[in-house]
Structures are given as C-alpha cells and as structure tokens.
Coordinates of C-alpha atoms in Angstrom, one line a residue:
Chain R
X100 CA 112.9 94.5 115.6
X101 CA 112.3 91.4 117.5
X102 CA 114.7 88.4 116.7
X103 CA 111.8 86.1 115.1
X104 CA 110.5 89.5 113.3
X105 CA 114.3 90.1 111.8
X106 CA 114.6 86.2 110.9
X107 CA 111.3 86.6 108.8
X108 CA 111.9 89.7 107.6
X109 CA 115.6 88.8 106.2
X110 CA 114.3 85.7 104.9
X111 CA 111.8 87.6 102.8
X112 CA 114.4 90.1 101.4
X113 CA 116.8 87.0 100.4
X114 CA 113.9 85.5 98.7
X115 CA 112.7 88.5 96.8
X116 CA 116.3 89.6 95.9
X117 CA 117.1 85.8 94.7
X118 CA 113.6 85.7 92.6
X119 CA 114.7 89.3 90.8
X120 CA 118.3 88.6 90.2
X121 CA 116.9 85.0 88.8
X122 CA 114.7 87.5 86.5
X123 CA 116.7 89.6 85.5
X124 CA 118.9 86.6 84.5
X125 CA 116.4 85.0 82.6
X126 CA 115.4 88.1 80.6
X127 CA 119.1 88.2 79.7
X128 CA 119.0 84.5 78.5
X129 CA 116.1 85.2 76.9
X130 CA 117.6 87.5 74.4
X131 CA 120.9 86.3 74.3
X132 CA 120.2 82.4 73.6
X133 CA 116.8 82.4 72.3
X134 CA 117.1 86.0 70.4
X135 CA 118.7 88.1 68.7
X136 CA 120.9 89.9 71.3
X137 CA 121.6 93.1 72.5
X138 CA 122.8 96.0 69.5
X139 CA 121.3 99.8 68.3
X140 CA 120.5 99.1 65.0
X141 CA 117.0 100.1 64.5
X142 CA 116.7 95.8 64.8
X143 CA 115.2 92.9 66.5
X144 CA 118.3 93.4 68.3
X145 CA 117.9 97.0 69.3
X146 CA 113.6 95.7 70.6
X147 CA 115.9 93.5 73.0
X148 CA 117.0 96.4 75.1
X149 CA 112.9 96.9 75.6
X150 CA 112.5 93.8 77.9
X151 CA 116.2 94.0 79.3
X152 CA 115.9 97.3 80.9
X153 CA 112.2 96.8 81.8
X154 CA 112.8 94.0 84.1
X155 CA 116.1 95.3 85.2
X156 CA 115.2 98.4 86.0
X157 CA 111.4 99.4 85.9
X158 CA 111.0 96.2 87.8
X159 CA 114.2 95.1 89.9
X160 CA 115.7 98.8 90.7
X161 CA 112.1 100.0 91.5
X162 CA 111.5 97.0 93.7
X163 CA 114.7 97.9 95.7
X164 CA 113.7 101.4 95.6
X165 CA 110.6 100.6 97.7
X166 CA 111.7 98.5 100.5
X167 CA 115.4 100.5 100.9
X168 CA 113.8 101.8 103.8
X169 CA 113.2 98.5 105.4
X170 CA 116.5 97.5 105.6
X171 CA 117.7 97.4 109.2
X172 CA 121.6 98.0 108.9
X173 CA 120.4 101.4 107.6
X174 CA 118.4 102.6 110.3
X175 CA 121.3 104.6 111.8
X176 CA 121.2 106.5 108.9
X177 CA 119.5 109.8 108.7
X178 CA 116.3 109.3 106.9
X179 CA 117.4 112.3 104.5
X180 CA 120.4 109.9 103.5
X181 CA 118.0 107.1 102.6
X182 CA 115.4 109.2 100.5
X183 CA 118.1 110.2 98.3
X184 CA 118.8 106.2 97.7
X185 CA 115.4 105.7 97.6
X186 CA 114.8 108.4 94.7
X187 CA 117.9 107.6 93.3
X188 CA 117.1 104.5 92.4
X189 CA 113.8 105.1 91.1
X190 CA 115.8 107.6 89.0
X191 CA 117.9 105.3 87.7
X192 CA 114.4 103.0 87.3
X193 CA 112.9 106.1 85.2
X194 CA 116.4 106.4 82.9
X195 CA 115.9 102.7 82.0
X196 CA 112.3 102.2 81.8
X197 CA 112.9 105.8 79.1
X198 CA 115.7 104.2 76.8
X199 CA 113.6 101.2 76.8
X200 CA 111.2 103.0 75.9
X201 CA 112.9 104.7 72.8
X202 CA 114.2 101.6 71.7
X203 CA 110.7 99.9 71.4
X204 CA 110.0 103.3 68.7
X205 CA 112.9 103.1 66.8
X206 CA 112.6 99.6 66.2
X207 CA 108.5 100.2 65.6
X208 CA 109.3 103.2 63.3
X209 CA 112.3 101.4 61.4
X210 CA 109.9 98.3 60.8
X211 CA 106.7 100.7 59.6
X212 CA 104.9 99.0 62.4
X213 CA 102.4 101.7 64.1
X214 CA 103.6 102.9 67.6
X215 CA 101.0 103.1 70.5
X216 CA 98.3 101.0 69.1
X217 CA 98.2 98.0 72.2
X218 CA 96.8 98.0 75.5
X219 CA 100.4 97.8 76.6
X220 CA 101.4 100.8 75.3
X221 CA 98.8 103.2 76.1
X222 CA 98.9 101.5 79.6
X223 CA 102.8 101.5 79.9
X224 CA 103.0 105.3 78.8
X225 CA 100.5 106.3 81.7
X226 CA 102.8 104.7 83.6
X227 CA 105.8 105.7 82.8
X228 CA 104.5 109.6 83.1
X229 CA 102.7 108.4 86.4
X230 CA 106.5 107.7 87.8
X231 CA 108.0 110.6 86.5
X232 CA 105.2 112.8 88.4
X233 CA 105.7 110.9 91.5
X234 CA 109.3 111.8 91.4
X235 CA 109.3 115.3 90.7
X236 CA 106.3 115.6 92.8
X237 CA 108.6 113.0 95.5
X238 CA 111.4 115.0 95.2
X239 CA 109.8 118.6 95.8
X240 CA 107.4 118.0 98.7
X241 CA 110.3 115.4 100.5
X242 CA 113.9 116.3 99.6
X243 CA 113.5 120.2 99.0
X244 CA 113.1 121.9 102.2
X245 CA 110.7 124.0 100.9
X246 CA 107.4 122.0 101.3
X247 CA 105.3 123.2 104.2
X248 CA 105.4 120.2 106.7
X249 CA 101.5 119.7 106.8
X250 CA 101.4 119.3 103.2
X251 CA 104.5 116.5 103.5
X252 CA 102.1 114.3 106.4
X253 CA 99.2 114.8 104.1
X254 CA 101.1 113.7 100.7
X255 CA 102.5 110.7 102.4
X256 CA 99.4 108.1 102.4
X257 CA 99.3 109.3 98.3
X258 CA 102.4 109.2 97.7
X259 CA 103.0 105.4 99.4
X260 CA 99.7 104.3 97.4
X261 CA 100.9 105.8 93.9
X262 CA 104.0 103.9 94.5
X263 CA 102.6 100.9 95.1
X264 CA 99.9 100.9 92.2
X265 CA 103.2 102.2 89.6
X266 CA 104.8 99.1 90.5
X267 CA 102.2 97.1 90.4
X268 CA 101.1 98.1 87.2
X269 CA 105.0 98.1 85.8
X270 CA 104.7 94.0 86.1
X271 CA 101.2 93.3 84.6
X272 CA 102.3 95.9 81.9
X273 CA 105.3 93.5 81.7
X274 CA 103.5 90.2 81.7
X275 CA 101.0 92.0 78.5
X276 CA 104.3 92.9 76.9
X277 CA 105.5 89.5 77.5
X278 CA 102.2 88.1 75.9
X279 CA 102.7 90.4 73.1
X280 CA 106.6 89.5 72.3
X281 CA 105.9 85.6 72.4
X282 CA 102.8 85.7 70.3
X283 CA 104.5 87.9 67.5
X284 CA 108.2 86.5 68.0
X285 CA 107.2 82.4 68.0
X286 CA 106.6 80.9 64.4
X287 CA 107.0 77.1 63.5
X288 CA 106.6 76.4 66.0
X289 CA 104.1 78.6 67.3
X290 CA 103.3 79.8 71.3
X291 CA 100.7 77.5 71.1
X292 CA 102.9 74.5 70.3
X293 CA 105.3 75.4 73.4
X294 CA 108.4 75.5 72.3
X295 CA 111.7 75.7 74.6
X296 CA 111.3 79.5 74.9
X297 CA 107.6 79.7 75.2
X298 CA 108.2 77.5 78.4
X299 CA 111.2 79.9 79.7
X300 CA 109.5 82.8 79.2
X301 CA 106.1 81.9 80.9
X302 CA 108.5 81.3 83.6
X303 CA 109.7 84.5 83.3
X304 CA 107.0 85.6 83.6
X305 CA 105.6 83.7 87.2
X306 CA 109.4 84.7 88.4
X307 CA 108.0 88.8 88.1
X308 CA 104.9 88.3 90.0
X309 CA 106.6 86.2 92.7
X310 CA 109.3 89.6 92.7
X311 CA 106.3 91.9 93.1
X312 CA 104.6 89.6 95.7
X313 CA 107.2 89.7 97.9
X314 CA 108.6 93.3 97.9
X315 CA 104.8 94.5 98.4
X316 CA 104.6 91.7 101.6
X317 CA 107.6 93.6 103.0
X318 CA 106.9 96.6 102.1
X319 CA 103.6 96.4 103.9
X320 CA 104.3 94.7 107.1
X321 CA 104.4 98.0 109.4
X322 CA 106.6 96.1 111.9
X323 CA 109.2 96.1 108.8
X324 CA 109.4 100.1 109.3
X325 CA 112.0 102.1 110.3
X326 CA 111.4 102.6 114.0
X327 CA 110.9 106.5 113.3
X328 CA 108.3 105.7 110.8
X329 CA 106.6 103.1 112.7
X330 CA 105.0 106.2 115.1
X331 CA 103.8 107.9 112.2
X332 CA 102.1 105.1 110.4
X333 CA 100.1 104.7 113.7
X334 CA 98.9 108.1 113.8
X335 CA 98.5 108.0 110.2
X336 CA 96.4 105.0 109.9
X337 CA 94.5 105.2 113.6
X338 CA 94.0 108.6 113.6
X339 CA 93.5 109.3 109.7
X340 CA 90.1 110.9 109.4
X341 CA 89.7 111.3 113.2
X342 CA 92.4 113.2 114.5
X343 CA 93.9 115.8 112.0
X344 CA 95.7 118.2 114.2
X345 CA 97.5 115.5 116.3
X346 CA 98.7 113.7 112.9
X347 CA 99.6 117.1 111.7
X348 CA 101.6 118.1 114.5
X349 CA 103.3 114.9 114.9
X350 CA 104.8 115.1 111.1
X351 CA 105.4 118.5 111.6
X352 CA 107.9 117.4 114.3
X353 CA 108.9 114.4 112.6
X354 CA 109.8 116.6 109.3
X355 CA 111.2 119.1 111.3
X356 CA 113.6 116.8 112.8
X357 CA 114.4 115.5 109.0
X358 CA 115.5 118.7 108.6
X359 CA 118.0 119.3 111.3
X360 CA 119.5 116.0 110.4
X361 CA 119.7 117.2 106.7
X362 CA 121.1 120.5 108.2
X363 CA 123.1 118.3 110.1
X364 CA 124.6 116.4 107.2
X365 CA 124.6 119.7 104.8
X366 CA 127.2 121.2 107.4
X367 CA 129.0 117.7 107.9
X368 CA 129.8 117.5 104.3
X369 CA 130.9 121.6 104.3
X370 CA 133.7 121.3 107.3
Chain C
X45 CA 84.0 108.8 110.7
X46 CA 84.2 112.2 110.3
X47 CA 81.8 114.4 107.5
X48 CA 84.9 115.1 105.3
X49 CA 86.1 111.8 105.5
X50 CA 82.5 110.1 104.6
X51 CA 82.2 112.7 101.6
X52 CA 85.6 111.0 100.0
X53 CA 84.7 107.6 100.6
X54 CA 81.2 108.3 99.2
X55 CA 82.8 109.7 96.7
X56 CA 85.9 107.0 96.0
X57 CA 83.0 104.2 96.3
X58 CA 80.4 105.5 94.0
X59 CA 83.3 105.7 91.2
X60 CA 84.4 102.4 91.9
X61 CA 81.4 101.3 91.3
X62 CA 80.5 103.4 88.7
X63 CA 83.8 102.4 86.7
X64 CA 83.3 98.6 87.7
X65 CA 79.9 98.7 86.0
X66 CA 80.9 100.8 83.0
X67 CA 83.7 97.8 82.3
X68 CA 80.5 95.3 82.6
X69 CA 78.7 96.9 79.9
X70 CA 81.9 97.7 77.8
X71 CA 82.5 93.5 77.8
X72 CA 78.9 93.1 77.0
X73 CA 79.0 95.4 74.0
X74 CA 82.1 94.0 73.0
X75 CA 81.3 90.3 72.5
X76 CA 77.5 91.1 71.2
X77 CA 78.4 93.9 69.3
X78 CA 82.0 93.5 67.8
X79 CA 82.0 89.4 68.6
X80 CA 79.9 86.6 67.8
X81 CA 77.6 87.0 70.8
X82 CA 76.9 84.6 73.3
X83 CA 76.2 80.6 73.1
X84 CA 77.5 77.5 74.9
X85 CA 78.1 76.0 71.5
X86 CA 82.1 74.9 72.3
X87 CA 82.9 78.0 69.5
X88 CA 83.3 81.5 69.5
X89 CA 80.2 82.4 71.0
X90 CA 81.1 80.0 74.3
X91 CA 84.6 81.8 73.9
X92 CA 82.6 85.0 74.9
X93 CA 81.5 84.1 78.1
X94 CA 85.2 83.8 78.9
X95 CA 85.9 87.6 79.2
X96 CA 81.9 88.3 79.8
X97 CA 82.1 86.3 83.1
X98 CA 85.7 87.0 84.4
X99 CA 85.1 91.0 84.6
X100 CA 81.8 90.4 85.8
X101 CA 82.4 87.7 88.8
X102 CA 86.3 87.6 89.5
X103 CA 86.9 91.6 88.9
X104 CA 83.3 93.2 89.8
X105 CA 82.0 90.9 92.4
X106 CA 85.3 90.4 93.7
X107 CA 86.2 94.0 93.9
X108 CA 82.2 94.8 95.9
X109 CA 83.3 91.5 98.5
X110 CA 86.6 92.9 99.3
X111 CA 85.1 96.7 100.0
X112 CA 82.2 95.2 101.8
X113 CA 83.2 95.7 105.2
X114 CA 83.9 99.8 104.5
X115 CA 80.2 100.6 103.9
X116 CA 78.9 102.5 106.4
X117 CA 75.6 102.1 106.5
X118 CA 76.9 98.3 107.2
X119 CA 78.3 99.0 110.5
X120 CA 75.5 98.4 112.7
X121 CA 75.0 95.0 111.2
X122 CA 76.9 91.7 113.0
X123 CA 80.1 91.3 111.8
X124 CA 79.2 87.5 111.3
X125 CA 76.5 88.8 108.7
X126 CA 79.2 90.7 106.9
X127 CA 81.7 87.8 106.9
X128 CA 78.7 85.9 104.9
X129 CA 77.6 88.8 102.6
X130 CA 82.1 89.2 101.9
X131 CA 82.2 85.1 101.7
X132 CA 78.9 84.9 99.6
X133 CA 80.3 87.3 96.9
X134 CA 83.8 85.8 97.0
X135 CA 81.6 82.4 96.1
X136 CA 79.9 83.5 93.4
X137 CA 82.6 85.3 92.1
X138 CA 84.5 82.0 92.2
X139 CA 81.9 80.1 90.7
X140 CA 81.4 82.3 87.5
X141 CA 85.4 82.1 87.1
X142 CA 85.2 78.2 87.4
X143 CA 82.2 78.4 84.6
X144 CA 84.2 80.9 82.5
X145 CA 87.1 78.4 82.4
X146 CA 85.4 76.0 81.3
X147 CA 84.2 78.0 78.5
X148 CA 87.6 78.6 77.1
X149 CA 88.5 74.9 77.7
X150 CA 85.6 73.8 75.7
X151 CA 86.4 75.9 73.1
X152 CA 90.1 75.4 72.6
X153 CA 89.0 71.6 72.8
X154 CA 86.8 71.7 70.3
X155 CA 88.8 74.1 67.7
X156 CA 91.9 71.5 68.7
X157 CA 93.9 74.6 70.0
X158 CA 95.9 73.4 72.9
X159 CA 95.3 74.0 76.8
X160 CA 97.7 75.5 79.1
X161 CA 100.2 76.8 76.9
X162 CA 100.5 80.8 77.5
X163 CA 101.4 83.0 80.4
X164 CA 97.9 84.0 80.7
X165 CA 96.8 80.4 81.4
X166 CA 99.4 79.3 83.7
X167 CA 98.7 82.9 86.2
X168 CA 94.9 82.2 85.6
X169 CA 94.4 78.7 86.9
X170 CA 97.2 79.7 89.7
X171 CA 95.2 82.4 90.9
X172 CA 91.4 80.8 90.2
X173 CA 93.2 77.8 92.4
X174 CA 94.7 80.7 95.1
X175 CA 91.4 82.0 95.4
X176 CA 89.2 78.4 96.1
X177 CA 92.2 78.5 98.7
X178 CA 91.5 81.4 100.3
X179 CA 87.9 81.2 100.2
X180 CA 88.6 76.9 102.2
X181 CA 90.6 78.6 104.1
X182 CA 88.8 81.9 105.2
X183 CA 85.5 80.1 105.7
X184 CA 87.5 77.6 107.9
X185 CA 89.2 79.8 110.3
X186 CA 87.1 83.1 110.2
X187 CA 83.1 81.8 109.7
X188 CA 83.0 78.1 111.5
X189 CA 82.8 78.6 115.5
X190 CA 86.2 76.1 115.6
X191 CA 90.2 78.0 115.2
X192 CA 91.4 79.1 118.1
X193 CA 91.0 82.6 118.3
X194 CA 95.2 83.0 118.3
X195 CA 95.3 81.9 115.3
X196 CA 92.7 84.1 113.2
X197 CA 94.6 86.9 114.8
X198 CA 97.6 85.5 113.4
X199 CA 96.2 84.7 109.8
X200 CA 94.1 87.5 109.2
X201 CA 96.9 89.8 107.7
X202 CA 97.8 87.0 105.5
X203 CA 94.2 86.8 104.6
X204 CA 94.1 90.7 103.9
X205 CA 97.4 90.3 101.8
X206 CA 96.8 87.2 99.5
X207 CA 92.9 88.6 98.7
X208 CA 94.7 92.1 97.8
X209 CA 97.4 89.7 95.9
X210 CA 94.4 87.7 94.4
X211 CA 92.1 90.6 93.3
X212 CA 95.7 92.9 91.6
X213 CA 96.3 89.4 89.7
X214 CA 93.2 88.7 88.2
X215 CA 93.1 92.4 86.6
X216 CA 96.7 91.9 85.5
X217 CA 95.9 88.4 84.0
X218 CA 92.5 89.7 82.2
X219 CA 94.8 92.6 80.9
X220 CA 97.2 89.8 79.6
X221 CA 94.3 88.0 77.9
X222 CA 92.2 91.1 76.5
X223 CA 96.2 91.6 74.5
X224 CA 95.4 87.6 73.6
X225 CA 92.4 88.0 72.0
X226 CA 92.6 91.4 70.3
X227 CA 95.8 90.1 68.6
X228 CA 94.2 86.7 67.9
X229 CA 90.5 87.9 66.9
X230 CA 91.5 91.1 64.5
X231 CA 92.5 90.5 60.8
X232 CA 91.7 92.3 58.1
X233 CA 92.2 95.2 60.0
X234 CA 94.9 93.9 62.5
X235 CA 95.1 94.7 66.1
X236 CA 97.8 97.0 64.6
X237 CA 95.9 98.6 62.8
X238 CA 93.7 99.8 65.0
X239 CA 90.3 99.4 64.3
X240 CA 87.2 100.3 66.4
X241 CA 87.3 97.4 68.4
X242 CA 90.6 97.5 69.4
X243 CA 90.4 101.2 70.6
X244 CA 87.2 100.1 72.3
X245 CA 88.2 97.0 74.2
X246 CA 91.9 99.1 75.2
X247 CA 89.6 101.6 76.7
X248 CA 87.9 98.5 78.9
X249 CA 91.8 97.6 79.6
X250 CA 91.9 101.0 81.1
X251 CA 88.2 100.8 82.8
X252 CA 90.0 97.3 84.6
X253 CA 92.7 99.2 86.2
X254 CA 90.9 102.0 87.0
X255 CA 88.5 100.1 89.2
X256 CA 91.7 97.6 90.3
X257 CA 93.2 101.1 91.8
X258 CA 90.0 102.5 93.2
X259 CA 88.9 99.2 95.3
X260 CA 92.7 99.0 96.7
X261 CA 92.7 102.5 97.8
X262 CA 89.2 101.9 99.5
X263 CA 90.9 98.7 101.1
X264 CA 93.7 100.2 102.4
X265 CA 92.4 103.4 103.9
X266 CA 92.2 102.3 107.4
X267 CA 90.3 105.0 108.5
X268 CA 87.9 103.8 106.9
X269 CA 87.6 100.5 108.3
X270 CA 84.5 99.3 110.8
X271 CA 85.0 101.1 113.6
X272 CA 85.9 98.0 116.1
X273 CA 88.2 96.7 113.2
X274 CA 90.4 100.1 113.1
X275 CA 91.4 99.1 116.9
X276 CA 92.9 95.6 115.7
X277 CA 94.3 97.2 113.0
X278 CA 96.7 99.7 114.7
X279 CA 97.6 97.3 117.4
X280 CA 98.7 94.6 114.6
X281 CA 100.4 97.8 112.8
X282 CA 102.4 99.5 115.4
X283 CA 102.3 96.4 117.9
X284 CA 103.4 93.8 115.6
X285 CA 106.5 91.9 116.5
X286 CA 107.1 94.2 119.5
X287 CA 104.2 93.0 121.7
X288 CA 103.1 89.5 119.6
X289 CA 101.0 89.0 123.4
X290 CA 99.3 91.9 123.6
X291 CA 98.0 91.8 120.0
X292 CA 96.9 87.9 120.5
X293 CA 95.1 88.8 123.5
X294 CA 93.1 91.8 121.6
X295 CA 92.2 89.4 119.1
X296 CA 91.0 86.9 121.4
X297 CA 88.9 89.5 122.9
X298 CA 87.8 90.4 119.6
X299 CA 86.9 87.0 117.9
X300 CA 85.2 85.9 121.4
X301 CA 82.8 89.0 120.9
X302 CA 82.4 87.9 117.5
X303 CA 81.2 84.4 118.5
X304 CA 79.1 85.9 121.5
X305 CA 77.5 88.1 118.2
X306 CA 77.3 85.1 116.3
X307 CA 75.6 82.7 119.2
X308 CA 73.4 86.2 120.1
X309 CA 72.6 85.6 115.9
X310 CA 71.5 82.3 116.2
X311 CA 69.2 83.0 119.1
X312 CA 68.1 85.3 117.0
X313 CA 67.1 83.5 114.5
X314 CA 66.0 81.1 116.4
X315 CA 63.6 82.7 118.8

C-alpha cells in the first residue's frame, strides 16, 4: 500500500474504532445513568443487556469482523489464520446478538407483553438467522477443506454481499429498536419534550451510523485488500460474467494455496 | 454480457421492481384504507403524504436512478443522456422528499407536537440535506462541461459510496418511522396487539428492505456495469493507490470522450 493510501486508510480505522468504542460507551451510560442497569431478573434491568450486547457485539465485534482483513500488520499472516479471527469474531457477534436476544423474551414474557409483534423483531430475527447461516454456510465452504474450490470463487461475491446487507441491517434494526425503547421508556417528560436522555440517545444513535459508514468505506475500497486478494477481486469484478474459466482457475489456485498454508500451519502446530 | 448473465439481471431487476412497486401500493392502501386518506389539511390526512411520498420518491425513484445505468437496452444511448435520465430521477425523488417534509412539519405545527425531537428526524433531515448535496455536487462535477477531468476521476467513488450510503439510510430511517407511527397511530388495539394494520404495514417494512437489498446487489455487480464503465472500474479497483497516474489518465480519456459525446449531442440537437 502506497504511503498516502496507508495514511488514509489508518486514519479511517482510528475514526471508525474511536466512533464504536464512543458507542459502545454511550450504550453503557445509557443504562447505567439514565436506566436501570445491568442484572437477570426477568426486569427492566435484565431488557438492558438487549441494547448492551447489540451494540457491543452485533454491531462493534461484527464491524471488526469485516475489515480484520484490511489490517496491514496482518498481511504476513496466512489468510487461514485470519479467517478464523474473522469468524471468530462474528461468533462471538452471534453469542451476543443470542443472549440479547433471550433477555429481550424473558423480560417480554415476565411483563405479559407479546413477543414478536414489531417491525423490529420480525426484522431482527431474519437477521439474526441470516448470520447464523452465513456462518455455518462461511465456515463450511472457507475453513473446512472440503469445499470444492470452484464453489469457494463462486460463493465469494454472495458471501461479501450477505455480509454487508447483515450488517447493515443490524444498525437500522438498532436505530428501530432504539425508536422503540425511547418512545416506551420516556414519560413526564415524554420523547417528544427532549429530555437529557432523549438527546443522548439520538446521539447514540448518529454515533452507529457513522460506525457502519465507515467500516463499509473501508471495507470497500479494493486498494484496502490484502495484496492476495486484490488479484482476485479484479478477476472477480472485470471478468465476472465474461470470463468464468479464467476466474475459476485463478481461485482454484488461490484456494489451493490456502490450503498448503493451512497444511502448513496444521503441521507447524503438530511438531 | 453474456446470456446467463443477462437472464439474472433480468431476473434481479424485474423483482426489484416488482417489490419496489408492491411497497407503493402497500403505502397507498395503508393510509386510504387503514388511515385517514389523503388531504393537505395540516392533519392526519397531510400526515399521510409523509410515508406516501418518501417510499414513492426517496426509496422507488431513488432506487430506478441509481440502477439506471445497468439497463441494457440503455447502453447504446450517450452516457450524457443517462447522466440526465439518473440526475432527473434523483430530482424528483428529492423534490417529493422536500414536499413530504413539509407535510409532517405542517402537521406537527398544527397539532403543537414539536419538530426535531426523535432519532428518525435528526437522520431524516441529515440525509434529505446529504442528498441535495450530492445531487449540487454530481450535477456540478459530472453534467456541466467545467471540472477538470482529474478530479471526476477522483470523486466518482465517493459519488458511488455516499448515493449507496444515501439510498441504505433513507430505508433504515423510513423503517425507524413506520415503528413511529404504528406505535403512535394504534390504540384500542395497540401496536402490541397486533391488529391488521400492524401485520400489514410490518410486511411493507419487509417489502423496503427487500427492494433496499435487491437495488444494492444490482449496483454492485460490476459485471454488470455499461460496458465502457466496467474498464474504469477495474483500473480504479485493482489500480488504486498503486498507479494513482495511470487511473487519472484513463479517466481523462474517458470524461474527454464523454464531452466529445456530449458536444457530438448538442450538434445533434442542434442540426
């Protein structure tokens, strides 16, 4: 990478790491100072884990997650090194976004108040399943070495896409919850009077779309790749459509050579 | 592009726009059937041209100007008469956003509910104001015979980015105030509750980001681009920040051929 390219690039990872660890800070303040806290009492308290681990993990982790590969320092890593990072922290991401999830039904099914009703959480469910099949379905055709290569180069484009919309879809599912919790949780005064946390939270709330902003800039600035992965995103995005058999053989080598490095590493770790 | 190729774009394009109008009609029948119709009376009938006009101009139109370029049949046109037809629908979409915020400012002025207060207000008017941006801006640099041709080269994936940013943001804020109204329109059954309206207007939640991820995975195939735009697009993919010169000089090439279409236009039109 170029020295004005790197200069960019690690000014946009500072930014979007500062924006999410503001984020997650504020989501902590939020239910700390303005809520009820943290507990797992079937509570208000218990609900408080639902926003906590959302932004901390199905937002922050999962934003990490998606640009691990960009970072340069890691480059001399083998790439089978750096996909188990990469799904490890979108397992992590999956873990969170689950208890969250649990805690929104206890509290829902202590408080007689119907589950799955909103817009949030028919569309957060999808999601939330969406993620879980993009890992298993991640973790089968790119960390098992059992995937036939051609099926790897033609899962790829998919697989970046899916990742991209999940994410996406995590923060305006957020924002709607967001909308949801201040509505219901703000009386006397009301949302609509903007009170102290009304104010924060909006805040919150710009802070996770500045997050996602950035991570999808770097995320999709093809200089940002991995040198390795630059080739194929050429052949993948000039030749897509035109050329099969060239892009085809050209993963095939490129997965091929993942798997001598993970040969590579399997036998490093044995002796 | 190839025959299999064209069958799935035909195919991804006629359920985009399938979807996109299906959401039109399911906003329609919502504030006619369910709501109080449509008036400009500063109530709830005025209110309904809020939702009525967002999904029809900022998500429809919107979605049609940025996929514009892909259609096929299109490619024999001048690209300067695709610029207007993608600039003329990013107009209009703009315009029917500007009238639909007044709408909701009337109303909320006339039922003395504050302005401004929410999430979904504050990511709105940021985006609605991002977008008359981007439409100054993009008319500036990529319609009017006067940027140097560097810079265009150098904007455009900025330009690409913030209308993708633009475009995912006005879905996610609708989303944000379709949870709004529901919760503040049903009593008597509650939101909660679940009546028949709220089950109806969740599916048009769903009908939003359906046609959101269809239009972005149109975008971004890029072998599916206008042929002379696929060239740019690999050399600003897999040459950017290696070879800044090489690219600029491609794009030079490229926007002089576009002005030598545009003055061939003019002739045109005016022999």
């Amino acid at each position: 990478m170029a020295m004005e390219n790197l200069k960019t690039f690690l000014f946009s990872l500072c930014s979007a790491a500062a924006v999410g660890i503001v984020a997650v800070i504020f989501v902590l303040r939020w239910v700390l100072h303005y809520k009820e806290g943290l507990a797992w009492d079937g509570g208000l308290a218990e609900f408080n884990w639902h926003p906590v681990l959302m932004v901390t993990g199905f937002v922050f982790l999962q934003g990490m997650a998606i640009i691990v590969y960009r970072l340069p320092w890691t480059w001399t890593y083998s790439k089978v090194t750096m996909k188990f990072i990469h799904a490890g922290l979108h397992f992590v991401a999956f873990v969170l976004a689950v208890i969250s999830t649990v805690a929104v039904f206890d509290f829902h099914n202590a408080a007689k108040i119907p589950n799955m009703y909103s817009l949030h959480s028919w569309l957060g469910l999808a999601i939330l399943l969406l993620h879980c099949l993009q890992l298993v379905l991640g973790f089968g055709l790119f960390l098992l070495p059992v995937a036939p290569m051609a099926w790897r180069a033609a899962f790829m484009p998919l697989h970046v896409y899916t990742g991209h919309f999940v994410f996406t879809s995590v923060i305006a599912v957020t924002l709607m919850g967001i909308t949801e919790k201040l509505i219901f949780g703000l009386r006397n005064p009301a949302y609509k009077d903007s009170p102290a946390e009304a104010v924060f939270v909006n805040v919150l709330g710009v802070l996770l779309v500045a997050f996602g902003a950035l991570i999808l800039w770097i995320a999709t600035r093809a200089s940002w790749k991995r040198p390795s992965d630059q080739l194929l995103h050429t052949l993948h995005t000039s030749g897509g459509g035109e050329d099969p058999k060239a892009l085809s053989q050209l993963s095939e080598e490129s997965a091929a050579g993942d798997v001598r490095r993970r040969s590579n590493k399997l036998e490093d770790q044995v002796h």
